[in-house]
Each structure stands twice: as C-alpha cells, then as structure tokens.
Coordinates of C-alpha atoms in Angstrom, one line a residue:
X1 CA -156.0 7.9 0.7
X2 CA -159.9 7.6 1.1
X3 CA -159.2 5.2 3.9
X4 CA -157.0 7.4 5.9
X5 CA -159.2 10.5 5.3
X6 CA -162.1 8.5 7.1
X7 CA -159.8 7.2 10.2
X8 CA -159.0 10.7 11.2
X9 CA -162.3 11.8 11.0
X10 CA -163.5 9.3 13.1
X11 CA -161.0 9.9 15.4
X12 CA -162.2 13.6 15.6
X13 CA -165.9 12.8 16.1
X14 CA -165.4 10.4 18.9
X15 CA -165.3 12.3 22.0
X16 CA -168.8 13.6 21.1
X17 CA -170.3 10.5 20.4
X18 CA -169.3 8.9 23.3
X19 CA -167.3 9.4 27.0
X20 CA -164.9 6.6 28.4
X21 CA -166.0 4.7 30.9
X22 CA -164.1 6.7 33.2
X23 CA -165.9 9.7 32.4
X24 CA -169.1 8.1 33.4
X25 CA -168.7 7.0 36.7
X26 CA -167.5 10.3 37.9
X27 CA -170.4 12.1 36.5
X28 CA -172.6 10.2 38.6
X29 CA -173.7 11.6 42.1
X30 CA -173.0 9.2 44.4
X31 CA -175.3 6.7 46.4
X32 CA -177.1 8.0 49.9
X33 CA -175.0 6.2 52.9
X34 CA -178.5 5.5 54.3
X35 CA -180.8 4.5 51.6
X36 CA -183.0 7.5 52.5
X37 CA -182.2 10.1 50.2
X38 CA -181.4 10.4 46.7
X39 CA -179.5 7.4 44.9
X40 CA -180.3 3.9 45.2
X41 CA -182.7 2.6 47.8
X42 CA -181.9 -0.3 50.1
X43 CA -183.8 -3.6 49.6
X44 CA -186.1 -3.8 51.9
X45 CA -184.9 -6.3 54.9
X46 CA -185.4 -7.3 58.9
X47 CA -183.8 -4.7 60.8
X48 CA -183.1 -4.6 64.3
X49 CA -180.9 -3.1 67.0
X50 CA -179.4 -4.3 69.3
X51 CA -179.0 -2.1 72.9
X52 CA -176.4 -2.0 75.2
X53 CA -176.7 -0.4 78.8
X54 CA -173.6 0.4 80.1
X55 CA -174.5 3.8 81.6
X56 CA -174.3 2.3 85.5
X57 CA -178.1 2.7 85.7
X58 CA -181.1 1.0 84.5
X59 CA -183.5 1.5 81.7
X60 CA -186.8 1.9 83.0
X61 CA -187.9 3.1 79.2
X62 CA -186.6 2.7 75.7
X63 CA -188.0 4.4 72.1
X64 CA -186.7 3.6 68.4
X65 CA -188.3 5.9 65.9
X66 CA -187.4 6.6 62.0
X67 CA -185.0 9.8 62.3
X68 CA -186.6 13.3 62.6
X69 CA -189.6 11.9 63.6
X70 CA -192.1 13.6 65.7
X71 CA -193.3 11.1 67.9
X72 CA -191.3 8.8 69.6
X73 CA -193.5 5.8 68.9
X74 CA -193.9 2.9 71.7
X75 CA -192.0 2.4 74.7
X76 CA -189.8 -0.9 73.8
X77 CA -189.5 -2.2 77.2
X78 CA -193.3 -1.7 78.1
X79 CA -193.3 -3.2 82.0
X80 CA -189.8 -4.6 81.7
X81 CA -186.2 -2.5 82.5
X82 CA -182.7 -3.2 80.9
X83 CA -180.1 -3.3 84.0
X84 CA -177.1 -2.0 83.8
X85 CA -174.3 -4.3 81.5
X86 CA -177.4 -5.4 79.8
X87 CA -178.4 -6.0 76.5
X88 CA -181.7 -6.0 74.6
X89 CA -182.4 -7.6 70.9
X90 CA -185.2 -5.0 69.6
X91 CA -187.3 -6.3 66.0
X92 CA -188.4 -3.1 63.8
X93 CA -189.8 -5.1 61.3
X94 CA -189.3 -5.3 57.9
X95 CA -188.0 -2.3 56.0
X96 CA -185.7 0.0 53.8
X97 CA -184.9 2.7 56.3
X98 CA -181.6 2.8 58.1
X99 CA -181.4 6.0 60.4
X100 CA -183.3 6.0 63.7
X101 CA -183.5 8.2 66.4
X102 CA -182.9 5.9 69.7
X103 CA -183.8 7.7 73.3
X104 CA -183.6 5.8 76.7
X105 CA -185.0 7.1 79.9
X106 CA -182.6 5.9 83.1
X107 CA -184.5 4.7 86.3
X108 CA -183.5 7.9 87.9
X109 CA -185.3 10.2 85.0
X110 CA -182.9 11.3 83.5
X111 CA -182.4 10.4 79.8
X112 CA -179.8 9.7 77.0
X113 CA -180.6 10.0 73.3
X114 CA -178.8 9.1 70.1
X115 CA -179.7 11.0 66.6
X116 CA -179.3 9.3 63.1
X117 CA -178.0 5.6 64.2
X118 CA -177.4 4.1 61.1
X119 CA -178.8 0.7 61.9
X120 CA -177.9 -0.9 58.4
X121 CA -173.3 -0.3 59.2
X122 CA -174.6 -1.7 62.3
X123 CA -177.2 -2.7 64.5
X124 CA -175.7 -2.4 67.9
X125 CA -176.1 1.1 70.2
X126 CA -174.3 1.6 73.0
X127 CA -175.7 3.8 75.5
X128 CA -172.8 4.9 78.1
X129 CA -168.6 4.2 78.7
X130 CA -168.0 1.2 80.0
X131 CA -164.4 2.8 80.7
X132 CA -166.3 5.4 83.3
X133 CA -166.2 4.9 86.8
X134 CA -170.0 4.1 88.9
X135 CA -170.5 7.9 90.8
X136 CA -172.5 7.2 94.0
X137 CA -173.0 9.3 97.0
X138 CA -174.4 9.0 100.3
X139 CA -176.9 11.8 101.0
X140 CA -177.6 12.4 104.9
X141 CA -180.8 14.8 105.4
X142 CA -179.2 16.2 108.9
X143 CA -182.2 18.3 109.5
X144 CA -185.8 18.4 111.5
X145 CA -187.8 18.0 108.0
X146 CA -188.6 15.9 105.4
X147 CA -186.8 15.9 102.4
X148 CA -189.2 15.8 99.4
X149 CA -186.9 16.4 96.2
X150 CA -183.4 15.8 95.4
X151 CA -181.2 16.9 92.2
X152 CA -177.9 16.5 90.8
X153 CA -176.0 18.0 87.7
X154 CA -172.6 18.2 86.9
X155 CA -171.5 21.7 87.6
X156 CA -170.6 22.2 83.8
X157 CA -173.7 21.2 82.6
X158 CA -175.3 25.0 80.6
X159 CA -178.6 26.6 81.7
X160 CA -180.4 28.2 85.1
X161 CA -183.3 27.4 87.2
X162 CA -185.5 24.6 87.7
X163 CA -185.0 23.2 84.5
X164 CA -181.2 22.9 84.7
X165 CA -181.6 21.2 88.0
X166 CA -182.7 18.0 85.9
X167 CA -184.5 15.2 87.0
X168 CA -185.8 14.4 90.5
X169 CA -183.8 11.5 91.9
X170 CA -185.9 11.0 94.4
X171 CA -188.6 10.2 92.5
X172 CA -191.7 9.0 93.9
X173 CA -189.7 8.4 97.8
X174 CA -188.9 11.3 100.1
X175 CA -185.9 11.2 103.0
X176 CA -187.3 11.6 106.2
X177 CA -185.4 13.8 109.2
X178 CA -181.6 12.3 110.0
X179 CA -182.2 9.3 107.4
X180 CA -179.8 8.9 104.6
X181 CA -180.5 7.8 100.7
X182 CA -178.1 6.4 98.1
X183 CA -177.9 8.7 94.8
X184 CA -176.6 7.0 92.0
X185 CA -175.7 9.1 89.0
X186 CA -174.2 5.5 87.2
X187 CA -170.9 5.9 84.8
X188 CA -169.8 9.5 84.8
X189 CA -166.5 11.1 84.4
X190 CA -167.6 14.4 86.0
X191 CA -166.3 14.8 89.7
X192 CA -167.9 18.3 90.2
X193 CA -172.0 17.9 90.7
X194 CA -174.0 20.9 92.2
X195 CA -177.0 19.6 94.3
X196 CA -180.6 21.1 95.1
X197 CA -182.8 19.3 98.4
X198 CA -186.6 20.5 98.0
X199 CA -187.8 20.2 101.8
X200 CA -191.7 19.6 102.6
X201 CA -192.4 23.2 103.7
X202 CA -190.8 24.2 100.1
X203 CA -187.7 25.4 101.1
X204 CA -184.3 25.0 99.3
X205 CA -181.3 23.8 100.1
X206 CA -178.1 24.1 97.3
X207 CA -174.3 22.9 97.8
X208 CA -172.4 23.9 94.5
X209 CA -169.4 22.2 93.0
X210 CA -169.8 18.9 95.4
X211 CA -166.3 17.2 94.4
X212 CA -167.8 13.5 94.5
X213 CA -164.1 12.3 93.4
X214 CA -163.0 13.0 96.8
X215 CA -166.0 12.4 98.8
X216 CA -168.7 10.0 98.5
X217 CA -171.1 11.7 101.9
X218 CA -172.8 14.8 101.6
X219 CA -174.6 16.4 104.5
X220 CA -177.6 18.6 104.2
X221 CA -178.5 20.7 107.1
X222 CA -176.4 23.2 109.4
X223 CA -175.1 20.9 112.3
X224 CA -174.1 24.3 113.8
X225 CA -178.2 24.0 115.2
X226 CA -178.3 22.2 118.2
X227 CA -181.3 19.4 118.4
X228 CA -184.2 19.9 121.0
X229 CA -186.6 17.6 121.9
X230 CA -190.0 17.2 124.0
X231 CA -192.3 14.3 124.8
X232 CA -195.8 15.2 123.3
X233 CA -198.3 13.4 125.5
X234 CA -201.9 12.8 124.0
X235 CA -204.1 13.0 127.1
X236 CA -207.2 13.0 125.8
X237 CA -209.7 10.5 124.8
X238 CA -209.1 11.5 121.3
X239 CA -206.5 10.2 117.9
X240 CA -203.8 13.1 117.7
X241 CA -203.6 13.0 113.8
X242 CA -201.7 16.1 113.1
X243 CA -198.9 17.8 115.6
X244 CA -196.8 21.4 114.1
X245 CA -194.3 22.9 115.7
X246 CA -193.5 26.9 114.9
X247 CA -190.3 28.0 115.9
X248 CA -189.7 31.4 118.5
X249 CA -187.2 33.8 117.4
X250 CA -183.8 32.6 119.6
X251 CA -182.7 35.1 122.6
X252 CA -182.0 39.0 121.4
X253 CA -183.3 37.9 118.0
X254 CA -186.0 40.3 116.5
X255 CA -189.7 39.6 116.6
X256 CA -191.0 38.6 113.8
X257 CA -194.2 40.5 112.0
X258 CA -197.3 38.9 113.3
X259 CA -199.3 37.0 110.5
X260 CA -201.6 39.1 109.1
X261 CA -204.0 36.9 107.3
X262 CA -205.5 33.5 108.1
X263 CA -203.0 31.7 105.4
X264 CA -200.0 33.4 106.5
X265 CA -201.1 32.0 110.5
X266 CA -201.6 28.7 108.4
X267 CA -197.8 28.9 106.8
X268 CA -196.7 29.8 110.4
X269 CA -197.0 26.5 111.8
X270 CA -195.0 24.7 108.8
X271 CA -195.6 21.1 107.9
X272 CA -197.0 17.9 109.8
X273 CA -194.3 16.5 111.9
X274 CA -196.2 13.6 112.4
X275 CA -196.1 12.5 109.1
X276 CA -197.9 9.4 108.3
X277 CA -198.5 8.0 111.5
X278 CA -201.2 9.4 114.8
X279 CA -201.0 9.2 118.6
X280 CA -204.0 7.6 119.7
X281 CA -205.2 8.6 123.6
X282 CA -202.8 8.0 126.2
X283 CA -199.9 7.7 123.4
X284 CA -196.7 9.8 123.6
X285 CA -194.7 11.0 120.5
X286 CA -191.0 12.2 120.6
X287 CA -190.8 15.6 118.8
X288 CA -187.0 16.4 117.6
X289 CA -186.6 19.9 116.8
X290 CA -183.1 21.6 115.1
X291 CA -184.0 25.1 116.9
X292 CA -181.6 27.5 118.3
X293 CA -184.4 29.1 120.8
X294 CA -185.2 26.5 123.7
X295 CA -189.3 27.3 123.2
X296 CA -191.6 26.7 120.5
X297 CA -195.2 27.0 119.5
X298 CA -196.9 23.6 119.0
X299 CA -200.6 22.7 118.0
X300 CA -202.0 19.6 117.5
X301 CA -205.5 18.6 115.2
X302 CA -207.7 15.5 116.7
X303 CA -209.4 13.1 114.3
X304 CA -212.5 15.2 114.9
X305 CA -211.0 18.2 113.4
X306 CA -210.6 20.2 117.0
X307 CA -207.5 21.8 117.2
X308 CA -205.7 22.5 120.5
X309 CA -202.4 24.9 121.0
X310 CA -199.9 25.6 124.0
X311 CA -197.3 28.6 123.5
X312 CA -193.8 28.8 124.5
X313 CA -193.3 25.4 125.0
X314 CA -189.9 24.4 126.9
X315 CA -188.0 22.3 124.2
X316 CA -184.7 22.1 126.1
X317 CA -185.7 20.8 129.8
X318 CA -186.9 17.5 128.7
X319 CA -190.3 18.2 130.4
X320 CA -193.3 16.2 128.6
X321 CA -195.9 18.3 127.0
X322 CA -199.6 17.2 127.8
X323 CA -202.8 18.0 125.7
X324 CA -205.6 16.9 127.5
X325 CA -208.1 19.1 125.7
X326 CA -208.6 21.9 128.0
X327 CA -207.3 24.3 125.2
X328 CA -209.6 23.1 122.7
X329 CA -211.6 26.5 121.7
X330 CA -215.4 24.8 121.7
X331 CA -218.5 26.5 120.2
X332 CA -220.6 27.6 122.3
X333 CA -224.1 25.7 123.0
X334 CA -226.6 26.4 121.2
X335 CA -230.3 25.6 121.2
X336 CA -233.6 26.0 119.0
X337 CA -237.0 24.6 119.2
X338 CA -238.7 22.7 116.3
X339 CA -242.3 22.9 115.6
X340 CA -244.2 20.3 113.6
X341 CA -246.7 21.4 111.7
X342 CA -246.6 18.5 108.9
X343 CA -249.3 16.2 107.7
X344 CA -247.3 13.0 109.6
X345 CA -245.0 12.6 113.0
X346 CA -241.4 12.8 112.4
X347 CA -239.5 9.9 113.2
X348 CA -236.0 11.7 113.2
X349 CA -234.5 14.8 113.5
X350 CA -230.5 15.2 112.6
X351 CA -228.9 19.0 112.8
X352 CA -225.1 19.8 112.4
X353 CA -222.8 22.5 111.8
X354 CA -222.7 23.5 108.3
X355 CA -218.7 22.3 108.8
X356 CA -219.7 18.6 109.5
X357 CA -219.1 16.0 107.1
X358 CA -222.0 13.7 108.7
X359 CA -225.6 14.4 110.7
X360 CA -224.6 12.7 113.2
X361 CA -227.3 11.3 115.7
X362 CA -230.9 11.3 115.8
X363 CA -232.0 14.2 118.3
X364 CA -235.3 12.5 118.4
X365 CA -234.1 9.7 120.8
X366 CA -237.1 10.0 122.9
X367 CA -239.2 9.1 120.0
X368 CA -241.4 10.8 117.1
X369 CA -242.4 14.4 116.7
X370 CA -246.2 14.3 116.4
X371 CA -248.0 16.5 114.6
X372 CA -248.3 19.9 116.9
X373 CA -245.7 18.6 119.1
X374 CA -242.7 21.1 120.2
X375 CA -238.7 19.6 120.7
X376 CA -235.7 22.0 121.9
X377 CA -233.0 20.6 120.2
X378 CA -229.6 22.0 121.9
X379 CA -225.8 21.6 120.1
X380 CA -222.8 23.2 120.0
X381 CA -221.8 24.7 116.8
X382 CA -222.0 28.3 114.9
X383 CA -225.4 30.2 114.0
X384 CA -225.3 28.4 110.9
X385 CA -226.9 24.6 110.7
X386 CA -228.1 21.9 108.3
X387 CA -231.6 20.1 109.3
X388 CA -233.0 16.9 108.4
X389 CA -235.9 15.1 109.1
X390 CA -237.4 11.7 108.3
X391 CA -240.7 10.9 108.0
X392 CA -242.3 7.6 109.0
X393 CA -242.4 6.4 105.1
X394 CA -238.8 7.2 104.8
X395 CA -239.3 10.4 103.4
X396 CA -237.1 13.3 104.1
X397 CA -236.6 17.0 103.7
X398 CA -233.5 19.1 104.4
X399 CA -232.6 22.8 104.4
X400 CA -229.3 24.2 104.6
X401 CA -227.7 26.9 106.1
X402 CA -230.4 27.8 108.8
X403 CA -229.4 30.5 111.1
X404 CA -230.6 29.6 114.5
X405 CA -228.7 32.7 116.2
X406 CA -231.6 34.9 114.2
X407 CA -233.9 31.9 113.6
X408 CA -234.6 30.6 117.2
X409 CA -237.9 29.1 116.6
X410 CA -238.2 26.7 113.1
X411 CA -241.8 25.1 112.4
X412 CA -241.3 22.0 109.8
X413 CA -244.7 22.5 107.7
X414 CA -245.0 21.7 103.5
X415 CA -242.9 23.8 102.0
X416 CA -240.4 25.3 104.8
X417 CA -237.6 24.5 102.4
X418 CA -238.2 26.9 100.6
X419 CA -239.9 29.3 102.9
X420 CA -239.0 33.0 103.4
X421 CA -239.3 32.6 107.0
X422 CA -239.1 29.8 109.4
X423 CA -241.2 31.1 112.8
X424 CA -244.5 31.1 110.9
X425 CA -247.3 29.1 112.9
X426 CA -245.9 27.9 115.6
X427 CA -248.6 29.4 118.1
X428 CA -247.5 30.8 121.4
X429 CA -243.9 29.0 123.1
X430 CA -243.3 29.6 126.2
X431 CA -239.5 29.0 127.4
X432 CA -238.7 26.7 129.9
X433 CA -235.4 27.3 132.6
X434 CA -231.6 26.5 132.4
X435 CA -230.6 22.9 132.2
X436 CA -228.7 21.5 134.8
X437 CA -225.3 22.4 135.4
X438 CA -225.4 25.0 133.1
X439 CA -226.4 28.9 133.0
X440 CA -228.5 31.6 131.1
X441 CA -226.9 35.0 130.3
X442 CA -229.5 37.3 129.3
X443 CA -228.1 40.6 127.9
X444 CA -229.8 43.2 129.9
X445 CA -227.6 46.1 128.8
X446 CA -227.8 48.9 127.1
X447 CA -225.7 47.5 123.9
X448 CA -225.7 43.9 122.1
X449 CA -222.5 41.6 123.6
X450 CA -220.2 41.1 121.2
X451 CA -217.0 39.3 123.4
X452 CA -217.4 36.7 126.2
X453 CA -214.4 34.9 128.0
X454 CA -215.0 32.1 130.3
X455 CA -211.7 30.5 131.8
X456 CA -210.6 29.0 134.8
X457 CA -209.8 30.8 137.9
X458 CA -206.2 32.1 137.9
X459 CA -205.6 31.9 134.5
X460 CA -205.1 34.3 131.4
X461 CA -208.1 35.1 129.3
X462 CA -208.6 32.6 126.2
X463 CA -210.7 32.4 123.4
X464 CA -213.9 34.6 123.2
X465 CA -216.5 31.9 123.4
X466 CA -219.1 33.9 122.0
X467 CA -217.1 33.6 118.2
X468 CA -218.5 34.9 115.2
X469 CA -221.9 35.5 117.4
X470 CA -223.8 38.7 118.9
X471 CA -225.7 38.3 121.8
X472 CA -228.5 41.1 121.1
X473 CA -230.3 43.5 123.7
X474 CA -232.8 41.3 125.6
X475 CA -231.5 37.9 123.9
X476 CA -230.8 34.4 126.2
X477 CA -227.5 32.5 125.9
X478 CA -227.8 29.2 127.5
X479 CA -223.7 28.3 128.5
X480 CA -222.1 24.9 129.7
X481 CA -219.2 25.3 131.4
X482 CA -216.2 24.6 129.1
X483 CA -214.0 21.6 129.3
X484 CA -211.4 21.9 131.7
X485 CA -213.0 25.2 133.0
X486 CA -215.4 23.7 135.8
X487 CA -218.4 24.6 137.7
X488 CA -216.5 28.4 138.8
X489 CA -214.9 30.1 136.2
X490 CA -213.7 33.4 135.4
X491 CA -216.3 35.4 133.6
X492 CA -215.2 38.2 131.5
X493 CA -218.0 40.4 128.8
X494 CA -217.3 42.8 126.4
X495 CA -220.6 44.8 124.8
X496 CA -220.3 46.6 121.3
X497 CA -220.5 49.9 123.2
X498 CA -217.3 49.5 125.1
X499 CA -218.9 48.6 128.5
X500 CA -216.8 45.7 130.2
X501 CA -217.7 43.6 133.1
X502 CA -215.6 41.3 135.1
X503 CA -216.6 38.7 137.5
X504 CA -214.1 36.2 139.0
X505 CA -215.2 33.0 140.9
X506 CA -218.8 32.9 139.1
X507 CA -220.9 30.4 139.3
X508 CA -221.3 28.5 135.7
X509 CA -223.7 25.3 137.2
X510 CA -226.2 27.3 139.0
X511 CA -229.0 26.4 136.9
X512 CA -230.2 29.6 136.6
X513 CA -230.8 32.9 134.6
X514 CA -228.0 35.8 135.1
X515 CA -228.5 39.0 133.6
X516 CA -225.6 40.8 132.2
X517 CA -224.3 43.5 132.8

C-alpha cells in the first residue's frame, strides 16, 4: 500500500520538478540568422564576397562595409574597374559578422547599393539582370553650341529638380556643335527615359518620356532653324584667341531691352565659339550659326587683351568678315616727364597701365637717367599707371597707381613712394613741341572737354577716344592718329558745358599745337 501511495505522489510532483524535453526547446528564443544579434555568435572565419557585374556598365568604384555603418570604408577597386559580365573575389578578413552593406558606383556615376547581404548563406552579390536588355542611344547635339551636361532617368523614377536628373553622363567630356555621343544606361527594363542637355551658355534643353524601345537616336536642337555661316578672317598681325557671336532679333521680331549693366553687355555676347583653338594673323575660321535673322553681332579678343567688334554682320551672303584692327578702341597717348632727383642715375625706367600683367620695355633705351636729368616718357594707357625704376646696384622702387592725367610731372627722389605729392623739386620744365606725325589739342574753351571722336572721313562716329579722361581748361593732349584712321580724320569735341565742335578733313600729323574750340 506504502508502495503505491509513493508512485502516485511522484507522479503528481513531476511536472514541477522538471519539463520534457519538448518543453525546453520551444522555450528557447531562437538563434539570430546573422550571428549579430542575440543567440549564438558565429565562429569567427575568412569571409569574403564575391561580385558580379552584370548591370551592362562598368564599375569604376566598389565599397563593403559592416551593415548600418556610417562610413563606407575603402574603395575595393582603388585604380582598377570591374567590366561588365565580370567578377571580383573581395577578402574582408577574418571575422564573425555576416551582414554588409555593398554600394558600387557605375562608370557613368550613377550607383547601385545592396543593404544587409548576408555574406555567411552566401558570398556571391549580384549587381544587375543578366535577363535585361543593354539600353543605348545615340545623342546628336543638332545645335550651334557646346553641349556641357547630359542626364537620363527613367520617366518613373520619383522626385523633381536637379537632383532627380541624376548623374551627369557626360562626365568630364562635353559634345561639341553637330557631333554625336553614345549614352549607355547598361541593362534596364525601362523603355521611357526623360533627358536634360546643359549647353555652355547654361541653357536647358528637356525631351520627356524618350521611348528608347523604339528608337535608339535622339536629336537635340530645333532643325526648324536654318544654319548660317561667315568666314571670319584674322587680318591683323595679331592671335584671334576669342571670337562671340550675339544674335539680332529676326525680321518684324521685337527689339530686345538694351543691356543695362556691364555684365548683362558681357552675357550678350554668349560663349567662345572658338573653343579651344585661335586664329593666328592671316588665318580664317568658319563660324556656323543656327540663327533665323541673316545678321549678327560678332567681336573678337586678341592675345593682347584688345577687343575689336563689327555690327550687323551679313551671315547669309557668304561674304568673309575681316578684322584688321581698325575697330580696336585704343587709349589715347599719353605722356609725363620724370625728374631724377636720387642720390644715383637710373639705369631703367618701366611704366604700364595698372591693367597690364607685365612692365613691359625699358623706356630708358637711350641710356641712364643721371641725377638732375629730365626724360618724357609717352604711352598709351588710362590716367592710372605703375612705375618702376632700377638703379645701377640693382636696386629698385615702384609706386602704384600714379595718376599722370593730374600728376603730369613725377620727380623720383628718397621717399617718393610714399610721398603726398609727386611734382616737388623738379625746378622749372619747359615743354617742348608735338612729335612728329602727331598733334596737340589744347583746350582753350570756356569748359573742360569731356568727349572726343577721331574717325575716318565718311564714316560714323566711334569710340570717344578721350575715355574715362577730362581734358581741363588750359590743359595739352598730345594725339596720334588712330590705327586705321590716318593722317585726316574726322574730328569731333564735346565740352562739359554742351559746346560741340565739328571739323571734317582735319589734319592729325601736322606736328603742331591746335587749340580747341
């Protein structure tokens, strides 16, 4: 009886002594499928992946970084790329962790990126359908200007603006005018793609839904236009390094609003449609303009920084357009004496326009400057100038930014740097007459002369060759006939008080001093 009694009441204490087996296991939480949370860690082992490029485009960069990480760590490929149907072995050392975060950037910019590869079910990540077909296109830049960006999207890709645009697929190369440039978007489903062109004077160009299923050529720019062209002809002695065309509005078209500032004159003129390349003297260059008007505006820039326009130009008549110069607006000569008043002779004198980027000569070419000595040093630039001089121990001083409209007389003594005034101690200067082939105006009038236009005979008044200068009440203007001008011009003068005076057929290489009015 005892014995009974004790089997049922170990019977009835069991199940709070212990749980089957059964019970056990399904208590337990299970085991993290990567090793990296909770559970039971992986052993620590080699792991690798292994990359597969079958996206139609190369790999021109490739990161592998721990999941969630911040910082994409090194780029795998360093100078190398992974083609297309390629595949790279990639070490990542010894370790337990199995997700990764793997991100590869295609040789067009754009990029593909995979979140949470678990590289311990398996080590091989396949970037890209090899089922998809290669989308390609054949972009034709059909205008008269560079093409500096290109982008492509598929049409259901989300977002607006730049950003959505996504990468550049041009890269680092532009399309020049009627050239044409592959685009490959490698393995891609999508048939609709819209398309953005960035031209060099920063104007857009969009084509939406672009059904690259059903046609592989896309055209950018309005073949509606009709092409013109002129021969630009460099006639001077000069390198053409720059040559802009701006366009006139086309017959019955409104006039467009003058520009009213010097940067909107700038943006008037659009980009350089040389380019890259210069027309040295004698040299033509074929301009080809998409305009519908049949004249333009052009200017060209010499290697010297002159600048030389011609408006209206004839683009449809296949006439050749030559700048020989003549319309290059030159600054007037001017002149100043230097007095040296130094303890030593100076051995060289250099003055330039404050816009120079060198001194350029010695104006000392008939030797040193001795001490007392006088020297009327003539150039053409504005009232502002840098001087330089060089002793005989290589010494020099400078001073910039001397006005030599208001400072006609400059003694070099110690310290004229720095000195308040420049005239001091020079002693009595007498001046001496005209050069040859030129002519002195000396404003006799009643006013200081503010405008003065010297052109040839016939033709319409130009620049005022007077510029930024006044010519005050008793003042002398020594004047070389402008290029392309000769020795009888057209003289034209404007004074501050309204007073014109016009003189036609007047002498310019008399040698001799002409009052005015």
């Amino acid at each position: 009886m005892r014995f009974r009694v004790g089997v049922v009441l170990a019977l009835l204490l069991a199940p709070w002594q212990a749980a089957p087996a059964w019970a056990q296991r399904a208590a337990s939480p299970p085991a993290a499928s990567g090793g990296q949370q909770g559970g039971q860690q992986r052993p620590v082992q080699d792991r690798e992946a292994l990359i597969v490029n079958e996206l139609g485009l190369g790999l021109r960069e490739l990161y592998i970084a721990p999941a969630g990480s911040v910082e994409p760590g090194p780029d795998r490929l360093g100078q190398d790329t992974l083609p297309t149907g390629a595949s790279l072995r990639v070490g990542l050392g010894r370790q337990r962790l199995c997700l990764f975060d793997v991100r590869a950037v295609l040789a067009d910019g754009s990029a593909e990126e995979k979140r949470g590869v678990d590289l311990c079910r398996s080590s091989r990540v396949t970037f890209g359908d090899p089922t998809a077909p290669l989308r390609e296109a054949q972009v034709v830049n059909d205008t008269d200007l560079t093409m500096r960006e290109f982008y492509a999207m598929p049409s259901a890709a989300q977002g607006r603006g730049a950003a959505a645009r996504g990468p550049d697929r041009l890269g680092a190369d532009m399309v020049g005018p009627e050239a044409t440039f592959t685009l490959r978007l490698g393995r891609a489903r999508e048939c609709l793609y819209d398309m953005t062109a960035v031209y060099e004077d920063d104007t857009l160009e969009e084509k939406r839904r672009v059904d690259l299923c059903r046609r592989s050529r896309v055209v950018f720019g309005d073949s509606n236009i009709p092409w013109r062209e002129v021969e630009v002809v460099n006639g001077t002695q000069r390198t053409l390094r720059s040559l802009y065309a701006a366009p006139l509005p086309a017959p019955g078209a409104p006039a467009p609003t003058p520009p009213a500032t010097a940067e909107e004159r700038e943006e008037r003129w659009g980009p350089d449609r040389l380019g890259q390349i210069t027309v040295g003297a004698g040299e033509t260059f074929r301009l080809r303009l998409r305009r519908q008007s049949c004249q333009a505006d052009l200017r060209v820039v010499y290697n010297d920084e002159q600048a030389e326009e011609k408006s209206a130009v004839d683009i449809c008549g296949g006439a050749k357009v030559v700048f020989d110069g003549g319309g290059i607006e030159r600054q007037p000569e001017r002149a100043f004496t230097l007095v040296n008043r130094h303890g030593a002779p100076v051995q060289e004198l250099y003055a330039s326009s404050v816009d120079d980027t060198d001194w350029g000569d010695d104006r000392l070419p008939g030797g040193p400057l001795e001490r007392g000595g006088r020297f009327e040093v003539t150039l053409r630039a504005g009232c502002e100038v840098d001087l330089r001089v060089v002793f005989g121990n290589g010494g020099a001083e400078e001073r910039r930014g001397v006005n030599i409209c208001d400072n006609g007389l400059i003694v070099v003594r110690p310290g004229w740097t720095l000195a308040e005034r420049l005239d001091q101690g020079a002693g009595a200067i007498e001046q001496g007459p005209p050069r040859e082939g030129s002519v002195r105006f000396r404003n006799a009038g009643p006013a200081p002369l503010v405008e003065l236009y010297v052109d040839a005979a016939g033709s319409p008044r130009g620049a005022d060759r007077l510029g930024a200068t006044v010519l005050g009440r008793g003042e002398t203007l020594d004047f070389q006939p402008p290029e392309g001008v000769g020795c009888t011009g057209h003289l034209r003068a404007v004074f501050r008080n309204g007073l014109e005076i016009d003189r036609p057929d007047f002498a310019l290489c008399s040698g001799t001093e002409v009052s005015l009015p």
